[in-house]
Amino acid sequence: MKIVDIKYIGSAFFVCFVFIQTTLAQVGVGTTKPEGALHLKSTSQGLVIPRIALTAKNSENPVINPNGSNLVEGTVVYNTSKTKLGANDVYPGIYAWSGSEWNPQFIMEEYKKYTQTGSYQLTTIRDGYRTPRPDDADNVAGLTNQVFKPKYSGTYRIEVKTNFSAGKINDFTSLDKISLATMEGAFFFKINGAGVNIDPSSGTYDYELGWMYTHSYSAQSEIESPTIHESYLVPHFESVVHYVYFLADENYTFNLSNCMITGHEYFVGNGDTGDGQGRIGNDVPCTVEFTFIGD
């Protein structure tokens, strides 16, 4: 049996310990010349950070500090969960702890636009009404009972854009040199879902309830007789913006409709047939746009 002097074992252990401590001051993976406390180098592999299912944006759990104290600012994880709490929801992606909440290290954005279908839509005059009625209106093609499902919980900007053009007016009488007439009515935007209810039937001419007044003028002039100058299908553009709080992954059903009540007397075919009819979305279609603003 070979006897090893214990003093040599002790000396060897000390040298190894010092070497390890010196080496660990800078760690290089894939490189022998680390240029920082930790230097990773690879041409085909990435860094996999801890994958953890966070419970809420404002909660440290289930992430812990192994020293027993609060999480250190700058702690980074890859969150694998998607919550539906409301203001403190989290979504899959990289998060960093700020000291009080998890901040996403990715851009949270969403935009979706719904557009009227077809070249344009003809209107019908409901002359018997003094006020446009949401319960007796024509739905706009392509914007009827559509469903928007938000990606995030938070405030969304909804912009509703409408376009209405009046039809051709009747030939003026022998007493008139210039004739001018208008078609009037309203568009109605309705949307409902979890925590949201914009309903035009609950009020009158209130844009916050989805009402959008619309009108368009048509004209004829024979001042430069014998040439008759006509002007119709002149667009009237209207835009209303709503700010609402949506919950992620919930279905929100919306609808855009139109009711015209003025135009029978002065327009060709009582404003219900031929060139006398008004048009919705002539050249420029009606649209409904959803944009995520933030928590």
PDB file of C-alpha atoms in Angstrom:
ATOM      1  CA  MET A   1       0.000   0.000   0.000  1.00  0.00           C
ATOM      2  CA  LYS A   2       1.283   3.413  -0.957  1.00  0.00           C
ATOM      3  CA  ILE A   3       1.239   5.998   1.797  1.00  0.00           C
ATOM      4  CA  VAL A   4       0.274   9.559   0.645  1.00  0.00           C
ATOM      5  CA  ASP A   5       1.428  12.405   2.819  1.00  0.00           C
ATOM      6  CA  ILE A   6      -1.651  14.299   4.101  1.00  0.00           C
ATOM      7  CA  LYS A   7       0.091  17.650   3.721  1.00  0.00           C
ATOM      8  CA  TYR A   8       0.311  17.150  -0.033  1.00  0.00           C
ATOM      9  CA  ILE A   9      -3.415  16.359  -0.231  1.00  0.00           C
ATOM     10  CA  GLY A  10      -4.200  19.525   1.685  1.00  0.00           C
ATOM     11  CA  SER A  11      -1.981  21.611  -0.574  1.00  0.00           C
ATOM     12  CA  ALA A  12      -3.564  20.163  -3.740  1.00  0.00           C
ATOM     13  CA  PHE A  13      -7.098  20.848  -2.438  1.00  0.00           C
ATOM     14  CA  PHE A  14      -6.211  24.453  -1.632  1.00  0.00           C
ATOM     15  CA  VAL A  15      -4.772  25.064  -5.115  1.00  0.00           C
ATOM     16  CA  CYS A  16      -7.895  23.561  -6.767  1.00  0.00           C
ATOM     17  CA  PHE A  17     -10.185  25.670  -4.590  1.00  0.00           C
ATOM     18  CA  VAL A  18      -8.372  28.893  -5.484  1.00  0.00           C
ATOM     19  CA  PHE A  19      -8.435  27.921  -9.185  1.00  0.00           C
ATOM     20  CA  ILE A  20     -12.183  27.228  -9.108  1.00  0.00           C
ATOM     21  CA  GLN A  21     -12.944  30.516  -7.355  1.00  0.00           C
ATOM     22  CA  THR A  22     -10.843  32.446  -9.873  1.00  0.00           C
ATOM     23  CA  THR A  23     -12.444  30.665 -12.808  1.00  0.00           C
ATOM     24  CA  LEU A  24     -15.989  31.254 -11.558  1.00  0.00           C
ATOM     25  CA  ALA A  25     -15.433  35.019 -11.486  1.00  0.00           C
ATOM     26  CA  GLN A  26     -16.141  34.861 -15.224  1.00  0.00           C
ATOM     27  CA  VAL A  27     -17.986  31.982 -16.825  1.00  0.00           C
ATOM     28  CA  GLY A  28     -17.723  31.233 -20.515  1.00  0.00           C
ATOM     29  CA  VAL A  29     -19.900  28.703 -22.313  1.00  0.00           C
ATOM     30  CA  GLY A  30     -18.734  28.010 -25.826  1.00  0.00           C
ATOM     31  CA  THR A  31     -15.828  30.413 -25.407  1.00  0.00           C
ATOM     32  CA  THR A  32     -12.507  30.366 -23.545  1.00  0.00           C
ATOM     33  CA  LYS A  33     -12.398  34.157 -23.301  1.00  0.00           C
ATOM     34  CA  PRO A  34     -15.524  35.318 -21.456  1.00  0.00           C
ATOM     35  CA  GLU A  35     -16.063  39.067 -21.668  1.00  0.00           C
ATOM     36  CA  GLY A  36     -18.514  39.310 -18.790  1.00  0.00           C
ATOM     37  CA  ALA A  37     -19.655  37.527 -15.650  1.00  0.00           C
ATOM     38  CA  LEU A  38     -21.419  35.078 -17.976  1.00  0.00           C
ATOM     39  CA  HIS A  39     -20.606  34.802 -21.664  1.00  0.00           C
ATOM     40  CA  LEU A  40     -22.575  32.404 -23.865  1.00  0.00           C
ATOM     41  CA  LYS A  41     -21.468  31.743 -27.405  1.00  0.00           C
ATOM     42  CA  SER A  42     -23.180  29.538 -29.963  1.00  0.00           C
ATOM     43  CA  THR A  43     -24.050  29.612 -33.634  1.00  0.00           C
ATOM     44  CA  SER A  44     -26.956  27.178 -33.382  1.00  0.00           C
ATOM     45  CA  GLN A  45     -28.378  27.190 -29.851  1.00  0.00           C
ATOM     46  CA  GLY A  46     -30.189  29.726 -27.689  1.00  0.00           C
ATOM     47  CA  LEU A  47     -30.566  30.483 -24.004  1.00  0.00           C
ATOM     48  CA  VAL A  48     -33.574  28.896 -22.301  1.00  0.00           C
ATOM     49  CA  ILE A  49     -34.548  30.975 -19.290  1.00  0.00           C
ATOM     50  CA  PRO A  50     -36.796  29.545 -16.543  1.00  0.00           C
ATOM     51  CA  ARG A  51     -40.304  28.819 -17.863  1.00  0.00           C
ATOM     52  CA  ILE A  52     -42.826  29.610 -15.142  1.00  0.00           C
ATOM     53  CA  ALA A  53     -46.609  30.040 -15.087  1.00  0.00           C
ATOM     54  CA  LEU A  54     -47.152  33.452 -13.488  1.00  0.00           C
ATOM     55  CA  THR A  55     -50.448  33.999 -11.655  1.00  0.00           C
ATOM     56  CA  ALA A  56     -50.843  37.767 -12.001  1.00  0.00           C
ATOM     57  CA  LYS A  57     -48.902  40.816 -13.104  1.00  0.00           C
ATOM     58  CA  ASN A  58     -48.728  42.190  -9.556  1.00  0.00           C
ATOM     59  CA  SER A  59     -47.793  38.943  -7.792  1.00  0.00           C
ATOM     60  CA  GLU A  60     -44.320  37.452  -7.303  1.00  0.00           C
ATOM     61  CA  ASN A  61     -45.773  33.966  -6.993  1.00  0.00           C
ATOM     62  CA  PRO A  62     -44.746  31.351  -7.816  1.00  0.00           C
ATOM     63  CA  VAL A  63     -41.257  32.808  -8.377  1.00  0.00           C
ATOM     64  CA  ILE A  64     -39.124  32.947  -5.223  1.00  0.00           C
ATOM     65  CA  ASN A  65     -35.803  34.367  -4.100  1.00  0.00           C
ATOM     66  CA  PRO A  66     -33.699  31.394  -2.870  1.00  0.00           C
ATOM     67  CA  ASN A  67     -32.283  33.640  -0.135  1.00  0.00           C
ATOM     68  CA  GLY A  68     -35.755  34.040   1.335  1.00  0.00           C
ATOM     69  CA  SER A  69     -36.160  37.771   0.700  1.00  0.00           C
ATOM     70  CA  ASN A  70     -38.261  39.563  -1.917  1.00  0.00           C
ATOM     71  CA  LEU A  71     -37.525  39.126  -5.588  1.00  0.00           C
ATOM     72  CA  VAL A  72     -34.683  41.228  -6.885  1.00  0.00           C
ATOM     73  CA  GLU A  73     -35.556  43.859  -9.476  1.00  0.00           C
ATOM     74  CA  GLY A  74     -34.546  42.568 -12.878  1.00  0.00           C
ATOM     75  CA  THR A  75     -35.489  38.944 -12.185  1.00  0.00           C
ATOM     76  CA  VAL A  76     -36.431  37.499 -15.576  1.00  0.00           C
ATOM     77  CA  VAL A  77     -38.674  34.559 -16.470  1.00  0.00           C
ATOM     78  CA  TYR A  78     -40.537  33.259 -19.471  1.00  0.00           C
ATOM     79  CA  ASN A  79     -44.221  33.199 -18.541  1.00  0.00           C
ATOM     80  CA  THR A  80     -46.189  30.257 -19.914  1.00  0.00           C
ATOM     81  CA  SER A  81     -49.664  31.196 -18.648  1.00  0.00           C
ATOM     82  CA  LYS A  82     -52.481  33.421 -19.905  1.00  0.00           C
ATOM     83  CA  THR A  83     -54.814  34.810 -17.258  1.00  0.00           C
ATOM     84  CA  LYS A  84     -58.208  36.525 -17.474  1.00  0.00           C
ATOM     85  CA  LEU A  85     -58.222  38.601 -14.303  1.00  0.00           C
ATOM     86  CA  GLY A  86     -58.609  42.001 -15.926  1.00  0.00           C
ATOM     87  CA  ALA A  87     -56.117  44.708 -14.954  1.00  0.00           C
ATOM     88  CA  ASN A  88     -53.345  42.300 -13.886  1.00  0.00           C
ATOM     89  CA  ASP A  89     -53.463  39.758 -16.690  1.00  0.00           C
ATOM     90  CA  VAL A  90     -50.287  38.158 -18.031  1.00  0.00           C
ATOM     91  CA  TYR A  91     -49.622  36.567 -21.413  1.00  0.00           C
ATOM     92  CA  PRO A  92     -47.007  34.122 -22.725  1.00  0.00           C
ATOM     93  CA  GLY A  93     -43.649  35.812 -23.124  1.00  0.00           C
ATOM     94  CA  ILE A  94     -40.625  37.183 -21.272  1.00  0.00           C
ATOM     95  CA  TYR A  95     -41.295  39.256 -18.135  1.00  0.00           C
ATOM     96  CA  ALA A  96     -38.959  41.201 -15.827  1.00  0.00           C
ATOM     97  CA  TRP A  97     -39.756  42.004 -12.195  1.00  0.00           C
ATOM     98  CA  SER A  98     -39.726  45.768 -11.489  1.00  0.00           C
ATOM     99  CA  GLY A  99     -39.916  45.486  -7.724  1.00  0.00           C
ATOM    100  CA  SER A 100     -43.703  45.670  -7.655  1.00  0.00           C
ATOM    101  CA  GLU A 101     -44.939  43.978 -10.829  1.00  0.00           C
ATOM    102  CA  TRP A 102     -43.980  41.897 -13.838  1.00  0.00           C
ATOM    103  CA  ASN A 103     -43.330  44.034 -16.901  1.00  0.00           C
ATOM    104  CA  PRO A 104     -43.631  42.417 -20.343  1.00  0.00           C
ATOM    105  CA  GLN A 105     -40.460  42.530 -22.413  1.00  0.00           C
ATOM    106  CA  PHE A 106     -42.436  42.365 -25.649  1.00  0.00           C
ATOM    107  CA  ILE A 107     -44.677  44.786 -27.516  1.00  0.00           C
ATOM    108  CA  MET A 108     -48.355  44.371 -26.716  1.00  0.00           C
ATOM    109  CA  GLU A 109     -50.313  45.576 -29.720  1.00  0.00           C
ATOM    110  CA  GLU A 110     -53.429  44.608 -31.630  1.00  0.00           C
ATOM    111  CA  TYR A 111     -55.299  46.225 -34.507  1.00  0.00           C
ATOM    112  CA  LYS A 112     -58.205  44.861 -36.497  1.00  0.00           C
ATOM    113  CA  LYS A 113     -60.335  46.523 -39.147  1.00  0.00           C
ATOM    114  CA  TYR A 114     -63.734  45.387 -40.391  1.00  0.00           C
ATOM    115  CA  THR A 115     -64.909  46.796 -43.733  1.00  0.00           C
ATOM    116  CA  GLN A 116     -68.288  47.076 -45.433  1.00  0.00           C
ATOM    117  CA  THR A 117     -68.594  44.573 -48.266  1.00  0.00           C
ATOM    118  CA  GLY A 118     -69.888  45.263 -51.762  1.00  0.00           C
ATOM    119  CA  SER A 119     -69.409  48.404 -53.842  1.00  0.00           C
ATOM    120  CA  TYR A 120     -72.189  50.325 -52.019  1.00  0.00           C
ATOM    121  CA  GLN A 121     -75.548  49.738 -50.351  1.00  0.00           C
ATOM    122  CA  LEU A 122     -78.833  51.438 -51.305  1.00  0.00           C
ATOM    123  CA  THR A 123     -81.008  53.019 -48.609  1.00  0.00           C
ATOM    124  CA  THR A 124     -84.741  53.039 -47.964  1.00  0.00           C
ATOM    125  CA  ILE A 125     -86.594  56.135 -46.706  1.00  0.00           C
ATOM    126  CA  ARG A 126     -88.761  55.524 -43.635  1.00  0.00           C
ATOM    127  CA  ASP A 127     -90.773  58.710 -44.074  1.00  0.00           C
ATOM    128  CA  GLY A 128     -93.304  57.921 -41.357  1.00  0.00           C
ATOM    129  CA  TYR A 129     -90.778  58.321 -38.522  1.00  0.00           C
ATOM    130  CA  ARG A 130     -89.962  61.635 -36.871  1.00  0.00           C
ATOM    131  CA  THR A 131     -86.792  60.117 -35.401  1.00  0.00           C
ATOM    132  CA  PRO A 132     -84.582  57.316 -36.772  1.00  0.00           C
ATOM    133  CA  ARG A 133     -85.307  54.011 -35.085  1.00  0.00           C
ATOM    134  CA  PRO A 134     -82.612  51.474 -34.191  1.00  0.00           C
ATOM    135  CA  ASP A 135     -85.240  48.731 -34.154  1.00  0.00           C
ATOM    136  CA  ASP A 136     -86.183  49.393 -37.796  1.00  0.00           C
ATOM    137  CA  ALA A 137     -82.883  49.900 -39.583  1.00  0.00           C
ATOM    138  CA  ASP A 138     -80.973  48.296 -42.447  1.00  0.00           C
ATOM    139  CA  ASN A 139     -77.847  46.384 -41.440  1.00  0.00           C
ATOM    140  CA  VAL A 140     -74.681  47.371 -43.287  1.00  0.00           C
ATOM    141  CA  ALA A 141     -73.281  44.435 -45.266  1.00  0.00           C
ATOM    142  CA  GLY A 142     -70.032  43.079 -43.846  1.00  0.00           C
ATOM    143  CA  LEU A 143     -70.599  44.844 -40.514  1.00  0.00           C
ATOM    144  CA  THR A 144     -73.577  42.790 -39.369  1.00  0.00           C
ATOM    145  CA  ASN A 145     -73.278  40.748 -36.151  1.00  0.00           C
ATOM    146  CA  GLN A 146     -69.515  40.519 -36.418  1.00  0.00           C
ATOM    147  CA  VAL A 147     -67.499  39.142 -33.496  1.00  0.00           C
ATOM    148  CA  PHE A 148     -64.314  40.730 -32.167  1.00  0.00           C
ATOM    149  CA  LYS A 149     -62.216  38.613 -29.794  1.00  0.00           C
ATOM    150  CA  PRO A 150     -59.526  40.750 -28.104  1.00  0.00           C
ATOM    151  CA  LYS A 151     -56.067  39.358 -27.584  1.00  0.00           C
ATOM    152  CA  TYR A 152     -55.472  41.322 -24.374  1.00  0.00           C
ATOM    153  CA  SER A 153     -57.407  42.636 -21.397  1.00  0.00           C
ATOM    154  CA  GLY A 154     -57.338  46.409 -21.376  1.00  0.00           C
ATOM    155  CA  THR A 155     -58.591  49.563 -23.047  1.00  0.00           C
ATOM    156  CA  TYR A 156     -59.380  49.438 -26.742  1.00  0.00           C
ATOM    157  CA  ARG A 157     -60.123  52.306 -29.092  1.00  0.00           C
ATOM    158  CA  ILE A 158     -63.077  51.629 -31.396  1.00  0.00           C
ATOM    159  CA  GLU A 159     -63.452  53.987 -34.353  1.00  0.00           C
ATOM    160  CA  VAL A 160     -66.626  53.748 -36.415  1.00  0.00           C
ATOM    161  CA  LYS A 161     -66.504  55.476 -39.807  1.00  0.00           C
ATOM    162  CA  THR A 162     -69.595  55.937 -41.967  1.00  0.00           C
ATOM    163  CA  ASN A 163     -70.200  57.330 -45.446  1.00  0.00           C
ATOM    164  CA  PHE A 164     -73.624  58.322 -46.790  1.00  0.00           C
ATOM    165  CA  SER A 165     -74.534  59.979 -50.114  1.00  0.00           C
ATOM    166  CA  ALA A 166     -77.974  61.313 -51.087  1.00  0.00           C
ATOM    167  CA  GLY A 167     -79.534  60.373 -54.424  1.00  0.00           C
ATOM    168  CA  LYS A 168     -80.784  62.509 -57.294  1.00  0.00           C
ATOM    169  CA  ILE A 169     -83.512  65.077 -56.596  1.00  0.00           C
ATOM    170  CA  ASN A 170     -86.646  65.601 -58.677  1.00  0.00           C
ATOM    171  CA  ASP A 171     -86.726  68.137 -61.497  1.00  0.00           C
ATOM    172  CA  PHE A 172     -87.382  71.522 -59.948  1.00  0.00           C
ATOM    173  CA  THR A 173     -90.551  73.485 -60.684  1.00  0.00           C
ATOM    174  CA  SER A 174     -90.766  76.394 -63.100  1.00  0.00           C
ATOM    175  CA  LEU A 175     -90.482  78.783 -60.165  1.00  0.00           C
ATOM    176  CA  ASP A 176     -87.096  77.502 -59.053  1.00  0.00           C
ATOM    177  CA  LYS A 177     -83.710  78.267 -60.496  1.00  0.00           C
ATOM    178  CA  ILE A 178     -81.827  76.373 -57.815  1.00  0.00           C
ATOM    179  CA  SER A 179     -83.191  73.351 -55.976  1.00  0.00           C
ATOM    180  CA  LEU A 180     -81.562  71.902 -52.861  1.00  0.00           C
ATOM    181  CA  ALA A 181     -82.738  68.921 -50.831  1.00  0.00           C
ATOM    182  CA  THR A 182     -81.359  66.674 -48.114  1.00  0.00           C
ATOM    183  CA  MET A 183     -81.682  63.093 -46.965  1.00  0.00           C
ATOM    184  CA  GLU A 184     -81.344  62.692 -43.214  1.00  0.00           C
ATOM    185  CA  GLY A 185     -81.159  59.826 -40.788  1.00  0.00           C
ATOM    186  CA  ALA A 186     -78.716  58.003 -38.548  1.00  0.00           C
ATOM    187  CA  PHE A 187     -76.282  55.132 -38.322  1.00  0.00           C
ATOM    188  CA  PHE A 188     -76.406  52.903 -35.261  1.00  0.00           C
ATOM    189  CA  PHE A 189     -73.381  51.139 -33.778  1.00  0.00           C
ATOM    190  CA  LYS A 190     -74.112  48.425 -31.243  1.00  0.00           C
ATOM    191  CA  ILE A 191     -71.678  46.210 -29.344  1.00  0.00           C
ATOM    192  CA  ASN A 192     -72.071  43.954 -26.329  1.00  0.00           C
ATOM    193  CA  GLY A 193     -70.064  41.398 -24.406  1.00  0.00           C
ATOM    194  CA  ALA A 194     -68.411  40.953 -21.005  1.00  0.00           C
ATOM    195  CA  GLY A 195     -68.514  44.357 -19.290  1.00  0.00           C
ATOM    196  CA  VAL A 196     -69.460  46.249 -22.477  1.00  0.00           C
ATOM    197  CA  ASN A 197     -72.891  47.355 -23.698  1.00  0.00           C
ATOM    198  CA  ILE A 198     -73.255  50.159 -26.239  1.00  0.00           C
ATOM    199  CA  ASP A 199     -76.918  50.057 -27.251  1.00  0.00           C
ATOM    200  CA  PRO A 200     -78.545  52.769 -29.448  1.00  0.00           C
ATOM    201  CA  SER A 201     -82.021  51.656 -28.377  1.00  0.00           C
ATOM    202  CA  SER A 202     -81.392  53.010 -24.867  1.00  0.00           C
ATOM    203  CA  GLY A 203     -81.332  56.680 -25.954  1.00  0.00           C
ATOM    204  CA  THR A 204     -81.794  59.212 -28.752  1.00  0.00           C
ATOM    205  CA  TYR A 205     -79.090  61.034 -30.739  1.00  0.00           C
ATOM    206  CA  ASP A 206     -76.450  60.176 -28.156  1.00  0.00           C
ATOM    207  CA  TYR A 207     -73.131  59.232 -29.742  1.00  0.00           C
ATOM    208  CA  GLU A 208     -72.029  57.508 -26.532  1.00  0.00           C
ATOM    209  CA  LEU A 209     -74.940  55.118 -27.049  1.00  0.00           C
ATOM    210  CA  GLY A 210     -73.964  54.409 -30.650  1.00  0.00           C
ATOM    211  CA  TRP A 211     -75.990  57.064 -32.506  1.00  0.00           C
ATOM    212  CA  MET A 212     -74.368  58.728 -35.533  1.00  0.00           C
ATOM    213  CA  TYR A 213     -76.425  61.429 -37.262  1.00  0.00           C
ATOM    214  CA  THR A 214     -75.968  61.536 -41.038  1.00  0.00           C
ATOM    215  CA  HIS A 215     -77.254  63.558 -43.985  1.00  0.00           C
ATOM    216  CA  SER A 216     -76.290  64.535 -47.512  1.00  0.00           C
ATOM    217  CA  TYR A 217     -77.433  67.307 -49.888  1.00  0.00           C
ATOM    218  CA  SER A 218     -78.255  67.087 -53.577  1.00  0.00           C
ATOM    219  CA  ALA A 219     -78.803  70.086 -55.857  1.00  0.00           C
ATOM    220  CA  GLN A 220     -79.880  71.228 -59.314  1.00  0.00           C
ATOM    221  CA  SER A 221     -79.284  74.592 -60.960  1.00  0.00           C
ATOM    222  CA  GLU A 222     -80.514  76.109 -64.235  1.00  0.00           C
ATOM    223  CA  ILE A 223     -79.090  79.555 -63.697  1.00  0.00           C
ATOM    224  CA  GLU A 224     -76.800  78.882 -66.642  1.00  0.00           C
ATOM    225  CA  SER A 225     -79.797  77.780 -68.748  1.00  0.00           C
ATOM    226  CA  PRO A 226     -80.217  75.855 -70.950  1.00  0.00           C
ATOM    227  CA  THR A 227     -77.531  73.734 -69.223  1.00  0.00           C
ATOM    228  CA  ILE A 228     -78.769  72.046 -66.067  1.00  0.00           C
ATOM    229  CA  HIS A 229     -76.139  71.373 -63.425  1.00  0.00           C
ATOM    230  CA  GLU A 230     -76.791  68.478 -61.077  1.00  0.00           C
ATOM    231  CA  SER A 231     -74.977  67.517 -57.914  1.00  0.00           C
ATOM    232  CA  TYR A 232     -75.775  64.319 -56.053  1.00  0.00           C
ATOM    233  CA  LEU A 233     -74.056  61.353 -54.433  1.00  0.00           C
ATOM    234  CA  VAL A 234     -72.050  63.875 -52.421  1.00  0.00           C
ATOM    235  CA  PRO A 235     -70.545  61.912 -49.491  1.00  0.00           C
ATOM    236  CA  HIS A 236     -71.073  62.834 -45.869  1.00  0.00           C
ATOM    237  CA  PHE A 237     -68.386  61.249 -43.702  1.00  0.00           C
ATOM    238  CA  GLU A 238     -68.893  60.693 -40.005  1.00  0.00           C
ATOM    239  CA  SER A 239     -66.529  59.238 -37.413  1.00  0.00           C
ATOM    240  CA  VAL A 240     -67.135  58.374 -33.761  1.00  0.00           C
ATOM    241  CA  VAL A 241     -64.592  56.947 -31.307  1.00  0.00           C
ATOM    242  CA  HIS A 242     -65.426  54.797 -28.290  1.00  0.00           C
ATOM    243  CA  TYR A 243     -62.980  53.759 -25.552  1.00  0.00           C
ATOM    244  CA  VAL A 244     -63.965  50.499 -23.876  1.00  0.00           C
ATOM    245  CA  TYR A 245     -62.383  47.955 -21.545  1.00  0.00           C
ATOM    246  CA  PHE A 246     -62.298  44.465 -23.027  1.00  0.00           C
ATOM    247  CA  LEU A 247     -61.397  41.146 -21.423  1.00  0.00           C
ATOM    248  CA  ALA A 248     -59.000  38.893 -23.307  1.00  0.00           C
ATOM    249  CA  ASP A 249     -60.488  36.028 -25.316  1.00  0.00           C
ATOM    250  CA  GLU A 250     -64.085  37.145 -24.725  1.00  0.00           C
ATOM    251  CA  ASN A 251     -66.454  37.442 -27.696  1.00  0.00           C
ATOM    252  CA  TYR A 252     -67.839  40.923 -28.381  1.00  0.00           C
ATOM    253  CA  THR A 253     -70.594  41.096 -30.998  1.00  0.00           C
ATOM    254  CA  PHE A 254     -71.083  44.349 -32.887  1.00  0.00           C
ATOM    255  CA  ASN A 255     -73.413  45.625 -35.593  1.00  0.00           C
ATOM    256  CA  LEU A 256     -73.720  48.729 -37.788  1.00  0.00           C
ATOM    257  CA  SER A 257     -77.099  49.714 -39.256  1.00  0.00           C
ATOM    258  CA  ASN A 258     -78.780  52.704 -40.917  1.00  0.00           C
ATOM    259  CA  CYS A 259     -82.220  54.353 -40.856  1.00  0.00           C
ATOM    260  CA  MET A 260     -83.072  57.288 -43.183  1.00  0.00           C
ATOM    261  CA  ILE A 261     -86.270  59.254 -42.457  1.00  0.00           C
ATOM    262  CA  THR A 262     -86.122  62.318 -44.739  1.00  0.00           C
ATOM    263  CA  GLY A 263     -86.044  62.373 -48.545  1.00  0.00           C
ATOM    264  CA  HIS A 264     -89.370  61.071 -49.883  1.00  0.00           C
ATOM    265  CA  GLU A 265     -90.773  64.345 -51.162  1.00  0.00           C
ATOM    266  CA  TYR A 266     -87.867  65.759 -53.132  1.00  0.00           C
ATOM    267  CA  PHE A 267     -85.982  62.802 -54.549  1.00  0.00           C
ATOM    268  CA  VAL A 268     -86.500  60.738 -57.666  1.00  0.00           C
ATOM    269  CA  GLY A 269     -88.703  57.713 -56.991  1.00  0.00           C
ATOM    270  CA  ASN A 270     -89.437  59.019 -53.473  1.00  0.00           C
ATOM    271  CA  GLY A 271     -85.819  58.251 -52.652  1.00  0.00           C
ATOM    272  CA  ASP A 272     -86.550  54.529 -52.712  1.00  0.00           C
ATOM    273  CA  THR A 273     -85.810  53.543 -56.313  1.00  0.00           C
ATOM    274  CA  GLY A 274     -83.406  54.268 -59.158  1.00  0.00           C
ATOM    275  CA  ASP A 275     -81.097  57.268 -59.042  1.00  0.00           C
ATOM    276  CA  GLY A 276     -83.108  58.755 -56.186  1.00  0.00           C
ATOM    277  CA  GLN A 277     -81.879  56.242 -53.647  1.00  0.00           C
ATOM    278  CA  GLY A 278     -79.163  57.160 -51.205  1.00  0.00           C
ATOM    279  CA  ARG A 279     -75.997  55.122 -50.980  1.00  0.00           C
ATOM    280  CA  ILE A 280     -74.021  53.789 -48.055  1.00  0.00           C
ATOM    281  CA  GLY A 281     -70.294  53.425 -48.643  1.00  0.00           C
ATOM    282  CA  ASN A 282     -70.244  54.795 -52.180  1.00  0.00           C
ATOM    283  CA  ASP A 283     -66.547  54.749 -53.259  1.00  0.00           C
ATOM    284  CA  VAL A 284     -65.417  54.762 -49.590  1.00  0.00           C
ATOM    285  CA  PRO A 285     -66.828  51.898 -47.461  1.00  0.00           C
ATOM    286  CA  CYS A 286     -67.921  52.119 -43.845  1.00  0.00           C
ATOM    287  CA  THR A 287     -65.457  50.599 -41.371  1.00  0.00           C
ATOM    288  CA  VAL A 288     -65.093  49.603 -37.717  1.00  0.00           C
ATOM    289  CA  GLU A 289     -61.546  49.568 -36.294  1.00  0.00           C
ATOM    290  CA  PHE A 290     -60.286  48.127 -33.007  1.00  0.00           C
ATOM    291  CA  THR A 291     -56.926  49.234 -31.541  1.00  0.00           C
ATOM    292  CA  PHE A 292     -55.388  48.092 -28.246  1.00  0.00           C
ATOM    293  CA  ILE A 293     -54.361  51.108 -26.140  1.00  0.00           C
ATOM    294  CA  GLY A 294     -53.038  49.549 -22.932  1.00  0.00           C
ATOM    295  CA  ASP A 295     -53.897  48.149 -19.521  1.00  0.00           C
TER     296      ASP A 295
END
